[in-house]
Coordinates of C-alpha atoms in Angstrom, one line a residue:
M1373 CA 156.6 86.6 75.0
D1374 CA 154.3 84.4 76.6
I1375 CA 150.8 86.6 75.4
Q1376 CA 149.8 87.5 79.2
T1377 CA 152.6 89.8 78.6
L1378 CA 151.8 91.1 75.3
T1379 CA 149.4 91.6 76.1
Y1380 CA 150.3 94.5 79.1
L1381 CA 152.0 95.9 77.0
F1382 CA 149.2 96.4 73.9
V1383 CA 146.7 97.2 76.5
G1384 CA 149.2 99.6 78.4
G1385 CA 150.7 101.3 74.9
S1386 CA 147.1 102.4 74.6
F1387 CA 146.3 103.1 77.3
A1388 CA 149.0 106.3 78.0
L1389 CA 148.2 106.7 74.1
Y1390 CA 144.3 107.8 75.4
I1391 CA 145.9 109.0 78.6
G1392 CA 148.3 111.8 76.7
I1393 CA 145.9 112.8 73.9
A1394 CA 143.2 113.8 77.1
I1395 CA 146.2 115.2 78.8
W1396 CA 147.8 117.0 75.1
S1397 CA 143.9 118.1 74.4
R1398 CA 142.0 119.2 77.0
A1399 CA 139.0 121.4 77.8
G1400 CA 140.1 124.7 78.8
S1401 CA 136.3 126.0 78.2
T1402 CA 132.4 124.4 78.0
K1403 CA 133.0 124.6 74.2
D1404 CA 135.3 122.2 74.3
F1405 CA 133.8 120.7 76.7
Y1406 CA 131.4 119.6 74.8
V1407 CA 131.5 120.7 71.5
A1408 CA 135.6 120.3 70.8
G1409 CA 135.5 124.0 70.0
G1410 CA 134.1 123.5 66.4
G1411 CA 136.9 122.8 64.5
V1412 CA 137.8 118.8 64.5
S1413 CA 138.2 118.4 60.6
P1414 CA 135.6 116.2 58.7
I1415 CA 138.2 112.7 58.6
A1416 CA 139.2 113.0 62.2
N1417 CA 135.6 113.6 63.5
G1418 CA 134.5 110.6 60.6
A1419 CA 137.3 108.2 62.8
A1420 CA 135.7 109.5 65.6
T1421 CA 131.9 108.6 65.1
A1422 CA 132.3 105.4 64.2
A1423 CA 134.4 104.8 67.9
D1424 CA 131.5 105.9 69.5
W1425 CA 129.2 104.6 67.1
M1426 CA 131.2 101.5 67.5
S1427 CA 130.8 100.6 70.3
A1428 CA 131.6 96.7 73.1
A1429 CA 128.4 95.9 71.2
S1430 CA 129.4 96.4 68.3
F1431 CA 133.2 95.0 69.0
I1432 CA 132.8 92.3 71.0
S1433 CA 128.6 91.6 70.9
M1434 CA 127.7 91.6 68.4
A1435 CA 129.4 88.8 66.0
G1436 CA 128.9 86.4 69.8
I1437 CA 124.9 86.8 68.3
I1438 CA 125.7 86.2 64.7
A1439 CA 128.1 83.4 66.1
Y1440 CA 124.6 81.7 68.5
S1441 CA 122.0 83.3 67.0
G1442 CA 122.7 82.8 63.2
Y1443 CA 120.3 84.7 60.6
D1444 CA 118.2 85.9 63.3
A1445 CA 120.8 88.2 64.2
S1446 CA 121.0 90.1 61.2
V1447 CA 118.3 92.2 62.6
Y1448 CA 120.9 94.4 64.5
L1449 CA 123.6 94.8 61.5
M1450 CA 120.3 95.9 59.1
G1451 CA 119.2 98.1 62.0
W1452 CA 122.6 99.7 63.3
T1453 CA 124.1 100.5 60.1
G1454 CA 120.0 101.7 58.4
G1455 CA 120.0 103.6 61.1
Y1456 CA 123.0 105.8 60.1
V1457 CA 121.9 106.0 57.7
L1458 CA 118.9 107.6 58.8
L1459 CA 120.6 110.1 61.3
A1460 CA 122.7 111.3 59.1
M1461 CA 120.6 112.2 56.4
L1462 CA 117.3 112.8 57.2
L1463 CA 118.0 114.5 60.7
A1464 CA 121.6 116.0 61.4
P1465 CA 122.0 118.1 58.4
Y1466 CA 119.0 120.2 60.3
L1467 CA 120.0 119.6 63.9
R1468 CA 123.4 121.2 63.3
K1469 CA 122.0 124.6 61.6
F1470 CA 119.8 124.7 64.2
G1471 CA 123.1 125.5 66.0
K1472 CA 122.8 123.5 69.4
F1473 CA 124.9 120.6 70.3
T1474 CA 123.0 118.4 72.8
V1475 CA 119.4 117.2 72.0
P1476 CA 117.4 118.8 75.2
D1477 CA 118.8 121.8 74.0
F1478 CA 117.0 121.2 70.7
I1479 CA 114.2 120.4 72.3
G1480 CA 113.7 123.4 75.2
D1481 CA 114.3 125.6 72.0
R1482 CA 112.2 123.8 69.5
Y1483 CA 109.1 123.5 71.2
Y1484 CA 110.6 127.0 73.8
S1485 CA 109.6 125.1 76.8
N1486 CA 112.2 124.1 79.4
V1487 CA 109.4 121.5 80.7
A1488 CA 110.3 120.2 77.6
R1489 CA 114.1 120.4 77.9
T1490 CA 113.4 119.6 81.7
V1491 CA 111.9 115.6 80.0
A1492 CA 113.9 115.0 77.1
V1493 CA 117.0 115.5 79.6
I1494 CA 114.6 112.6 81.6
C1495 CA 115.0 111.1 78.5
V1496 CA 118.4 111.6 77.8
I1497 CA 119.2 110.3 81.1
F1498 CA 117.6 106.2 80.6
V1499 CA 118.6 106.0 77.1
S1500 CA 122.5 106.5 77.9
F1501 CA 122.5 105.0 81.4
T1502 CA 120.8 102.2 79.6
Y1503 CA 124.1 102.2 76.9
V1504 CA 126.5 103.1 78.9
A1505 CA 125.9 100.3 80.8
G1506 CA 127.0 97.7 78.5
Q1507 CA 129.8 99.6 78.0
M1508 CA 131.1 99.0 81.7
R1509 CA 130.4 95.6 80.7
G1510 CA 131.7 94.9 78.3
T1511 CA 135.1 96.8 79.7
G1512 CA 134.4 93.9 82.7
I1513 CA 134.6 91.2 80.2
V1514 CA 138.3 92.3 78.5
F1515 CA 139.7 93.1 81.8
A1516 CA 138.4 90.4 83.3
R1517 CA 140.1 87.4 80.9
F1518 CA 143.2 90.0 79.9
L1519 CA 144.4 91.2 83.5
E1520 CA 143.3 87.6 85.1
V1521 CA 141.1 88.9 88.0
D1522 CA 136.4 88.5 88.0
V1523 CA 134.2 90.8 85.4
N1524 CA 133.0 92.6 88.1
V1525 CA 136.7 94.1 89.1
G1526 CA 137.3 94.6 86.0
V1527 CA 134.2 96.8 85.8
V1528 CA 135.2 98.6 88.4
I1529 CA 138.9 99.8 86.4
G1530 CA 136.4 100.3 83.4
M1531 CA 135.6 103.3 85.5
A1532 CA 138.4 104.4 86.7
I1533 CA 139.7 103.9 83.7
V1534 CA 136.6 106.5 81.8
F1535 CA 137.2 108.4 84.7
F1536 CA 139.9 110.2 83.6
Y1537 CA 139.7 111.2 80.6
A1538 CA 136.0 111.7 79.8
V1539 CA 135.9 114.1 83.2
L1540 CA 139.6 115.7 82.4
G1541 CA 139.5 116.3 78.4
G1542 CA 135.9 116.9 77.9
M1543 CA 134.2 116.3 74.6
K1544 CA 138.1 117.8 73.2
G1545 CA 140.1 115.6 74.7
I1546 CA 138.0 112.9 74.3
T1547 CA 137.5 113.1 70.5
Y1548 CA 141.0 113.1 70.0
T1549 CA 141.7 109.4 71.9
Q1550 CA 138.5 107.7 69.3
V1551 CA 140.0 108.5 66.6
A1552 CA 143.3 106.9 68.4
Q1553 CA 140.4 104.1 69.9
Y1554 CA 139.4 103.7 66.2
C1555 CA 142.2 102.8 64.6
V1556 CA 142.9 100.7 67.3
L1557 CA 139.6 98.3 67.5
I1558 CA 139.6 98.1 64.4
F1559 CA 142.5 97.1 62.9
A1560 CA 142.1 94.5 66.1
F1561 CA 138.4 93.3 64.3
L1562 CA 140.1 93.1 61.0
V1563 CA 143.6 91.1 61.3
P1564 CA 142.2 87.9 63.3
A1565 CA 139.1 88.0 60.7
V1566 CA 141.7 87.8 57.9
F1567 CA 144.3 85.7 60.2
L1568 CA 140.8 82.9 60.3
S1569 CA 139.8 84.1 56.6
I1570 CA 143.3 82.8 55.2
M1571 CA 143.2 79.5 57.7
M1572 CA 140.1 77.9 56.9
T1573 CA 138.8 79.5 53.2
G1574 CA 141.9 80.6 51.4
H1575 CA 140.8 84.0 50.2
V1576 CA 142.3 87.3 52.4
L1577 CA 138.7 89.3 53.3
P1578 CA 136.5 87.8 55.1
Q1579 CA 133.8 89.3 53.4
T1580 CA 134.4 86.9 50.4
G1581 CA 135.5 83.6 52.7
F1582 CA 132.2 84.0 55.0
G1583 CA 130.3 83.2 51.2
A1584 CA 133.3 80.3 50.1
T1585 CA 134.5 76.3 50.7
V1586 CA 136.1 75.7 53.6
L1587 CA 140.0 73.8 53.4
D1588 CA 139.8 70.0 54.0
S1589 CA 143.0 69.0 56.3
A1590 CA 145.4 69.4 53.8
G1591 CA 144.8 72.9 52.9
G1592 CA 142.6 71.7 49.2
D1593 CA 139.4 73.2 48.8
S1594 CA 136.6 70.4 50.5
G1595 CA 133.8 71.8 47.6
V1596 CA 131.2 72.4 51.0
Y1597 CA 130.8 75.6 51.8
L1598 CA 131.1 77.6 55.1
L1599 CA 127.9 78.1 55.8
Q1600 CA 126.0 75.0 54.3
K1601 CA 129.1 73.2 57.1
L1602 CA 127.6 75.2 59.8
D1603 CA 124.3 74.2 59.4
Q1604 CA 125.2 70.8 59.2
V1605 CA 127.3 71.0 62.0
V1606 CA 124.6 72.6 64.3
T1607 CA 121.6 70.7 63.7
D1608 CA 123.8 67.7 64.2
L1609 CA 124.0 68.5 68.3
G1610 CA 120.4 69.9 67.6
F1611 CA 120.8 73.6 67.3
T1612 CA 118.4 75.3 64.7
E1613 CA 119.6 75.4 60.9
Y1614 CA 122.2 78.4 60.4
T1615 CA 121.3 80.7 58.4
E1616 CA 117.8 80.1 59.0
G1617 CA 115.8 82.2 61.5
S1618 CA 113.4 81.5 65.2
K1619 CA 111.9 85.1 65.1
S1620 CA 108.1 86.5 63.7
T1621 CA 108.9 88.6 60.6
I1622 CA 107.1 91.4 62.7
D1623 CA 109.8 90.9 65.8
V1624 CA 112.7 90.9 62.7
F1625 CA 111.2 94.0 61.8
F1626 CA 110.0 96.0 64.9
I1627 CA 113.8 95.1 66.5
A1628 CA 115.2 96.8 62.8
A1629 CA 112.1 99.4 63.5
A1630 CA 113.6 99.9 66.6
L1631 CA 117.0 99.5 66.0
M1632 CA 117.6 102.6 63.6
C1633 CA 115.1 105.5 64.9
G1634 CA 116.7 104.8 67.7
T1635 CA 120.3 105.7 66.6
A1636 CA 118.9 108.6 64.6
G1637 CA 117.5 109.7 68.3
L1638 CA 121.7 108.4 69.9
P1639 CA 122.3 111.9 72.0
H1640 CA 125.9 111.2 72.4
V1641 CA 125.8 110.6 67.6
I1642 CA 124.1 113.5 67.2
V1643 CA 126.4 116.0 69.1
R1644 CA 129.0 114.9 67.1
F1645 CA 128.1 116.7 63.9
F1646 CA 128.7 120.1 66.2
T1647 CA 132.6 119.3 66.2
V1648 CA 132.9 120.2 62.6
P1649 CA 133.0 123.8 61.5
R1650 CA 130.2 123.8 59.2
V1651 CA 126.9 121.6 57.6
K1652 CA 129.0 120.6 55.0
D1653 CA 131.5 119.7 56.6
A1654 CA 128.9 118.0 58.9
R1655 CA 127.8 115.5 55.9
I1656 CA 131.0 114.6 54.5
S1657 CA 131.8 113.7 58.0
A1658 CA 129.0 111.3 57.9
G1659 CA 130.2 110.1 55.0
W1660 CA 133.8 108.9 56.9
A1661 CA 131.8 107.4 59.4
L1662 CA 129.5 105.9 57.2
F1663 CA 132.3 104.0 55.3
F1664 CA 134.9 103.1 59.1
I1665 CA 131.9 101.4 60.0
A1666 CA 131.2 99.4 57.3
L1667 CA 134.7 97.7 57.4
L1668 CA 133.7 96.9 60.4
Y1669 CA 129.7 95.6 60.2
T1670 CA 130.5 94.0 56.8
S1671 CA 133.0 91.5 58.9
A1672 CA 131.2 90.5 61.6
P1673 CA 128.9 88.1 59.8
A1674 CA 132.3 86.8 58.9
V1675 CA 133.7 86.7 62.5
G1676 CA 130.6 85.1 63.9
A1677 CA 131.1 82.4 61.8
F1678 CA 134.2 81.1 61.8
A1679 CA 134.0 81.2 65.6
R1680 CA 130.8 79.1 65.4
L1681 CA 132.5 76.8 64.0
N1682 CA 136.2 76.5 65.7
L1683 CA 134.2 76.7 68.3
I1684 CA 132.3 74.2 68.3
D1685 CA 135.4 72.0 66.5
T1686 CA 137.3 72.1 69.4
V1687 CA 135.3 72.5 72.4
N1688 CA 132.5 69.7 71.9
E1689 CA 133.6 66.2 72.5
T1690 CA 136.6 67.3 74.0
Q1691 CA 138.1 65.5 77.4
Y1692 CA 137.4 68.8 80.0
T1693 CA 142.0 67.7 81.2
E1694 CA 142.4 67.9 76.9
L1695 CA 141.0 72.0 76.7
P1696 CA 142.6 74.5 75.5
E1697 CA 144.5 77.5 78.0
W1698 CA 141.7 79.1 77.0
F1699 CA 139.0 77.1 78.2
Y1700 CA 140.0 77.4 81.6
N1701 CA 141.7 81.6 81.7
W1702 CA 137.8 82.2 80.9
E1703 CA 136.4 79.7 83.6
N1704 CA 138.8 81.9 86.0
S1705 CA 137.1 84.6 84.8
G1706 CA 133.1 83.2 85.6
L1707 CA 131.8 83.9 82.1
I1708 CA 132.4 79.8 81.5
G1709 CA 130.6 76.6 83.2
W1710 CA 130.5 73.0 82.9
V1711 CA 128.7 70.2 84.8
D1712 CA 129.8 67.4 83.8
K1713 CA 125.5 65.5 83.5
N1714 CA 127.3 62.0 82.1
G1715 CA 130.2 61.4 84.1
D1716 CA 132.1 61.1 80.9
G1717 CA 135.0 64.2 81.4
A1718 CA 134.0 64.7 78.3
V1719 CA 131.9 68.2 77.0
Q1720 CA 129.0 68.2 75.5
M1721 CA 127.3 71.2 73.2
R1722 CA 124.1 70.9 72.1
A1723 CA 121.5 72.6 72.1
G1724 CA 119.3 74.3 75.3
A1725 CA 121.0 75.1 79.3
P1726 CA 123.1 73.2 81.1
F1727 CA 122.4 75.0 84.1
E1728 CA 119.6 77.6 85.7
G1729 CA 121.2 81.2 84.4
K1730 CA 124.5 82.4 84.4
P1731 CA 127.5 80.3 85.8
T1732 CA 127.6 81.3 90.7
Y1733 CA 129.9 79.0 91.6
A1734 CA 131.3 77.6 94.8
G1735 CA 134.7 79.7 95.5
S1736 CA 137.8 79.4 93.2
R1737 CA 139.3 77.2 91.4
E1738 CA 141.3 75.8 94.3
E1739 CA 138.7 76.9 97.1
A1740 CA 136.4 74.3 94.9
K1741 CA 138.0 71.9 93.0
G1742 CA 135.3 68.5 90.7
S1743 CA 136.2 66.1 89.9
Y1744 CA 138.5 66.9 86.4
G1745 CA 140.0 69.9 87.5
E1746 CA 136.4 72.4 86.8
R1747 CA 135.1 75.1 88.6
V1748 CA 131.8 73.4 91.4
L1749 CA 128.9 75.0 89.9
T1750 CA 126.0 75.9 91.9
N1751 CA 123.5 76.5 89.8
A1752 CA 120.7 73.6 89.1
P1753 CA 121.3 71.7 86.4
T1754 CA 118.5 71.3 83.7
D1755 CA 117.5 68.4 81.9
N1756 CA 118.8 67.8 78.9
T1757 CA 122.2 66.5 77.7
S1758 CA 123.4 70.2 77.3
E1759 CA 127.3 70.3 79.5
V1760 CA 128.2 73.6 79.2
Y1761 CA 128.0 77.6 79.0
I1762 CA 129.8 80.3 76.9
D1763 CA 129.1 84.1 77.6
R1764 CA 128.0 84.6 73.7
D1765 CA 129.6 88.4 74.7
I1766 CA 132.6 86.8 75.3
I1767 CA 133.1 84.7 71.3
V1768 CA 135.0 87.7 69.9
L1769 CA 137.9 88.5 72.1
A1770 CA 138.6 84.6 72.5
N1771 CA 138.0 83.5 68.8
P1772 CA 141.5 84.5 68.2
E1773 CA 142.5 81.7 70.8
I1774 CA 140.7 78.8 69.7
G1775 CA 141.8 79.9 66.3
N1776 CA 145.1 79.0 67.7
L1777 CA 146.5 82.4 66.5
P1778 CA 149.9 84.4 67.2
G1779 CA 150.0 86.1 70.9
W1780 CA 150.1 89.5 69.5
V1781 CA 147.0 89.4 68.2
I1782 CA 145.0 87.8 71.0
A1783 CA 146.5 91.3 72.7
L1784 CA 145.4 93.5 69.9
V1785 CA 142.3 92.4 70.7
A1786 CA 142.5 93.1 73.1
A1787 CA 143.4 96.0 73.0
G1788 CA 140.6 96.4 70.9
G1789 CA 138.0 95.6 72.6
V1790 CA 138.9 98.1 75.8
A1791 CA 138.8 101.0 72.5
A1792 CA 135.6 100.1 71.4
A1793 CA 133.7 99.6 75.4
L1794 CA 135.6 102.7 76.6
S1795 CA 135.1 105.1 73.7
T1796 CA 131.5 105.2 73.9
A1797 CA 131.4 104.8 77.6
A1798 CA 132.7 108.1 77.6
G1799 CA 130.7 109.4 74.6
L1800 CA 127.9 108.3 77.4
L1801 CA 129.4 110.2 79.4
L1802 CA 130.0 113.2 79.1
V1803 CA 125.9 113.1 77.2
I1804 CA 124.7 112.7 80.7
S1805 CA 127.2 115.0 82.3
S1806 CA 125.8 118.2 79.7
A1807 CA 122.1 117.1 79.6
I1808 CA 122.6 117.8 83.9
S1809 CA 125.0 120.9 83.8
H1810 CA 123.5 122.5 80.4
D1811 CA 120.3 121.6 80.1
L1812 CA 118.6 120.9 83.6
L1813 CA 121.0 123.7 85.0
K1814 CA 122.5 126.7 82.3
K1815 CA 119.0 126.8 81.4
T1816 CA 116.6 125.5 83.2
L1817 CA 117.2 126.1 87.3
M1818 CA 120.3 127.9 87.6
P1819 CA 120.4 129.9 84.6
D1820 CA 122.5 132.4 86.3
I1821 CA 125.9 130.4 87.5
S1822 CA 129.7 131.0 86.1
E1823 CA 130.8 128.8 82.5
K1824 CA 133.1 127.6 85.5
Q1825 CA 130.3 127.0 87.9
E1826 CA 129.2 124.9 85.1
L1827 CA 132.3 123.5 83.9
L1828 CA 132.5 122.5 87.4
A1829 CA 129.2 120.4 87.4
A1830 CA 129.1 118.5 84.0
R1831 CA 131.9 117.3 85.6
G1832 CA 130.1 116.8 88.4
A1833 CA 127.8 115.0 86.8
A1834 CA 129.8 112.6 85.0
V1835 CA 131.6 110.9 88.6
V1836 CA 127.9 110.3 89.2
A1837 CA 127.5 109.1 85.6
I1838 CA 130.2 106.7 86.5
V1839 CA 129.5 104.9 89.9
I1840 CA 125.8 104.8 87.7
A1841 CA 126.9 102.9 85.2
G1842 CA 129.7 100.7 87.2
Y1843 CA 126.8 98.8 88.2
F1844 CA 124.8 98.1 86.3
G1845 CA 127.1 97.4 84.0
I1846 CA 127.9 94.7 87.4
N1847 CA 124.5 93.7 87.5
P1848 CA 123.2 93.8 83.8
P1849 CA 120.3 92.9 82.6
G1850 CA 121.5 91.3 79.3
F1851 CA 124.3 91.4 77.3
V1852 CA 125.2 93.7 76.5
A1853 CA 124.2 94.3 73.1
Q1854 CA 121.0 93.3 74.3
V1855 CA 121.3 96.0 76.3
V1856 CA 122.5 99.3 74.2
A1857 CA 119.3 97.4 71.9
F1858 CA 116.7 98.2 75.1
A1859 CA 118.9 101.5 74.5
F1860 CA 118.2 102.6 71.1
G1861 CA 114.6 101.3 72.1
L1862 CA 114.4 103.5 74.4
A1863 CA 115.7 106.6 72.3
A1864 CA 113.4 105.2 69.3
A1865 CA 110.1 106.0 71.6
S1866 CA 111.3 109.6 73.2
F1867 CA 113.3 111.7 71.1
F1868 CA 112.9 109.8 67.2
P1869 CA 109.3 111.3 66.5
V1870 CA 110.1 115.1 68.8
I1871 CA 112.8 115.5 66.5
L1872 CA 112.1 114.7 63.2
M1873 CA 108.7 116.6 63.9
G1874 CA 110.3 119.3 65.0
I1875 CA 111.9 120.0 62.3
F1876 CA 109.9 118.8 59.6
Y1877 CA 106.2 119.7 60.8
K1878 CA 106.0 123.3 62.0
R1879 CA 102.5 122.8 63.7
M1880 CA 104.2 121.0 66.2
N1881 CA 103.9 122.6 70.0
K1882 CA 105.2 121.9 73.4
E1883 CA 101.7 120.1 74.0
G1884 CA 102.6 117.5 71.6
A1885 CA 106.3 117.2 72.4
I1886 CA 106.4 117.0 76.1
A1887 CA 102.6 114.4 76.4
G1888 CA 104.6 111.9 73.1
M1889 CA 108.6 111.6 74.9
L1890 CA 106.5 110.8 78.4
V1891 CA 104.5 107.9 77.0
G1892 CA 106.6 107.4 74.4
L1893 CA 109.3 106.6 76.8
V1894 CA 106.6 105.1 79.8
F1895 CA 105.2 102.3 77.6
T1896 CA 108.3 101.1 76.6
F1897 CA 110.7 101.4 79.6
S1898 CA 107.3 99.4 81.9
Y1899 CA 107.5 97.3 79.5
I1900 CA 111.6 96.0 79.3
V1901 CA 111.2 96.4 83.2
F1902 CA 107.9 94.1 83.6
F1903 CA 110.1 91.1 80.8
K1904 CA 113.2 91.2 81.9
F1905 CA 113.3 92.0 85.4
I1906 CA 109.5 91.3 87.4
S1907 CA 108.8 88.5 85.6
P1908 CA 111.6 87.7 83.0
E1909 CA 110.2 84.2 82.3
L1910 CA 108.0 85.4 80.6
N1911 CA 109.8 86.7 78.5
T1912 CA 108.1 84.5 75.6
A1913 CA 106.8 85.3 72.0
E1914 CA 103.3 83.8 73.4
H1915 CA 103.4 86.4 75.9
W1916 CA 105.2 89.4 74.3
W1917 CA 102.4 92.0 73.4
L1918 CA 101.4 91.1 69.7
G1919 CA 104.6 89.0 69.2
V1920 CA 107.4 91.5 69.6
S1921 CA 109.6 91.3 72.1
P1922 CA 111.0 93.7 74.6
E1923 CA 114.1 95.1 72.0
G1924 CA 111.5 95.8 69.4
I1925 CA 109.1 97.4 71.7
G1926 CA 110.8 100.4 71.1
T1927 CA 108.5 100.7 68.0
L1928 CA 105.4 100.8 68.7
G1929 CA 106.5 103.2 71.8
M1930 CA 107.5 105.9 69.2
V1931 CA 104.0 105.2 67.4
L1932 CA 102.5 106.1 70.8
N1933 CA 104.3 108.8 71.0
F1934 CA 103.8 110.3 67.4
V1935 CA 99.9 109.4 67.1
V1936 CA 100.0 111.3 70.7
A1937 CA 102.9 113.9 70.0
F1938 CA 100.2 114.8 66.8
S1939 CA 97.3 114.7 68.6
V1940 CA 97.3 116.8 70.9
S1941 CA 99.6 119.0 69.1
R1942 CA 95.9 119.6 66.0
V1943 CA 93.8 120.4 69.8
T1944 CA 96.3 122.6 71.5
A1945 CA 97.3 126.3 70.2
P1946 CA 99.3 126.3 67.9
P1947 CA 103.6 127.1 68.3
P1948 CA 104.6 130.8 68.5
E1949 CA 105.2 132.4 64.5
H1950 CA 108.8 133.0 65.0
I1951 CA 109.4 129.4 66.3
Q1952 CA 107.5 129.0 62.8
H1953 CA 110.0 130.7 61.1
I1954 CA 113.1 129.1 62.0
V1955 CA 111.5 126.1 61.6
E1956 CA 111.0 126.7 58.1
D1957 CA 114.4 128.2 58.0
I1958 CA 116.2 125.3 58.9
R1959 CA 115.3 123.2 56.2
I1960 CA 116.5 125.7 53.6
P1961 CA 120.5 123.9 52.8
R1962 CA 121.8 128.0 52.7
G1963 CA 123.9 129.0 55.6
A1964 CA 125.2 128.0 59.5
G1965 CA 124.9 129.6 62.5
E1966 CA 127.1 128.5 64.4
A1967 CA 126.9 125.6 67.2
S1968 CA 126.5 127.6 69.7
A1969 CA 125.7 126.9 73.9
H1970 CA 123.6 129.7 75.2

């Protein structure tokens, strides 16, 4: 059976499963829609949390960053895993005990202010849209290759799928769908990793293969370590050493801190701790989620290293007409571009960009074909010797094909990529819809609307959110993991200080919270927009403030939030007495009320 047919079977079968689950568990009330009725088991919730957490950035893009950036990419591993531990141990149990299942709901009640609630809704929308744009882009990339359509058409297909099961099922449908999606995505990530580890190092576990010696052409031990060989290969081509970092220490620290603290403020992950019956179950499900997450995150460095080595061996100095089929397929999808600068018909992989910007084609392969059958580019070539552009977001999806693995493994990875992107996209869209319908309409603007009207508003908001997310998926401000990193920075700068101080500092008042959130969000958002959209040509270390990149600026925004919030709270009236009692009560680890929508 050919790869295309297998892909249709695997992806189609997984869709049928997800949609069947969404119909079986569709929401009939607002409590079902927002927190799945509060009756999910800890193991199932752990798997759903892991699926929610391990988005397209983790499945599709993170190993791609590791493949290209090497040591520098470790900041994503440290920040995202450390952040989940921070959330699970420091914040989630207390938020669960407070009994409000959305971040704006917590902020509105804790800071006894609808203005604070509205500011929190605005922050949620900014963070979630930035995050979901990366997921829609990831979905588009998967469909682009495996349905053989343009990446923008792939984004539209992803929008249609998310619309169906997120709008219909709400959190109840999404939770059980995400359990199935976790099983698909982790199997899809680990199977090719094990295959490649055995083929390249003789080790079954990719985690140990990463530190092992590579096999020679005869299948014997070459005595050369994988990372040693990779260092040699990439430096020979003019790249920096794979095991050496190029980022400054301060930028690494700021990015890791932004990713960690941003995790602790991510609304779509926090809401997961309200779908279980008790606080104890929330802690247990956090432990299970960490285990499920670790399976992928400890394998990602090996996957990235295997992919980089295989990619160079397969593509570099190979005649274009003799390249494997996968290269042409990804070129058709718009994510690979080649320009023959020296006229030898061979593909040279070298340091630097081969041409300006991302590939822009004169037409389809049939309409505009080059001397060797390649798609003709309209981009202006650069003056270096690099000839090929390969989008780093394709690395995991192309990895089985690059390693010449069986067709069913390639199809499985396609299904896994779709599962990763759609699971997080659905969770984020639900957060956006609940922020608008529950926190903005029900709690602030229209308190008298019925439960049925609130549910209708939630679904309507989800539809609008899908359309906007699709637009940003088609016009992304960076590659998938980079876009997601911006979302984490915004979450760190806006939510983390007010949640942390709301739990542990009873003198914190509404004036401090509002001022802190606004300063953190506006500063971080402005910095990212300036360097990514207004003046991208200045997006270099010498122009960054204090040497901090847009990916790490959320940490500085968070510090400003803390300083402003604390200062303003000290010079304004303290919170009411009953609020201070609530703050003291939620830190006592005994008992908890049910998550409440009212």
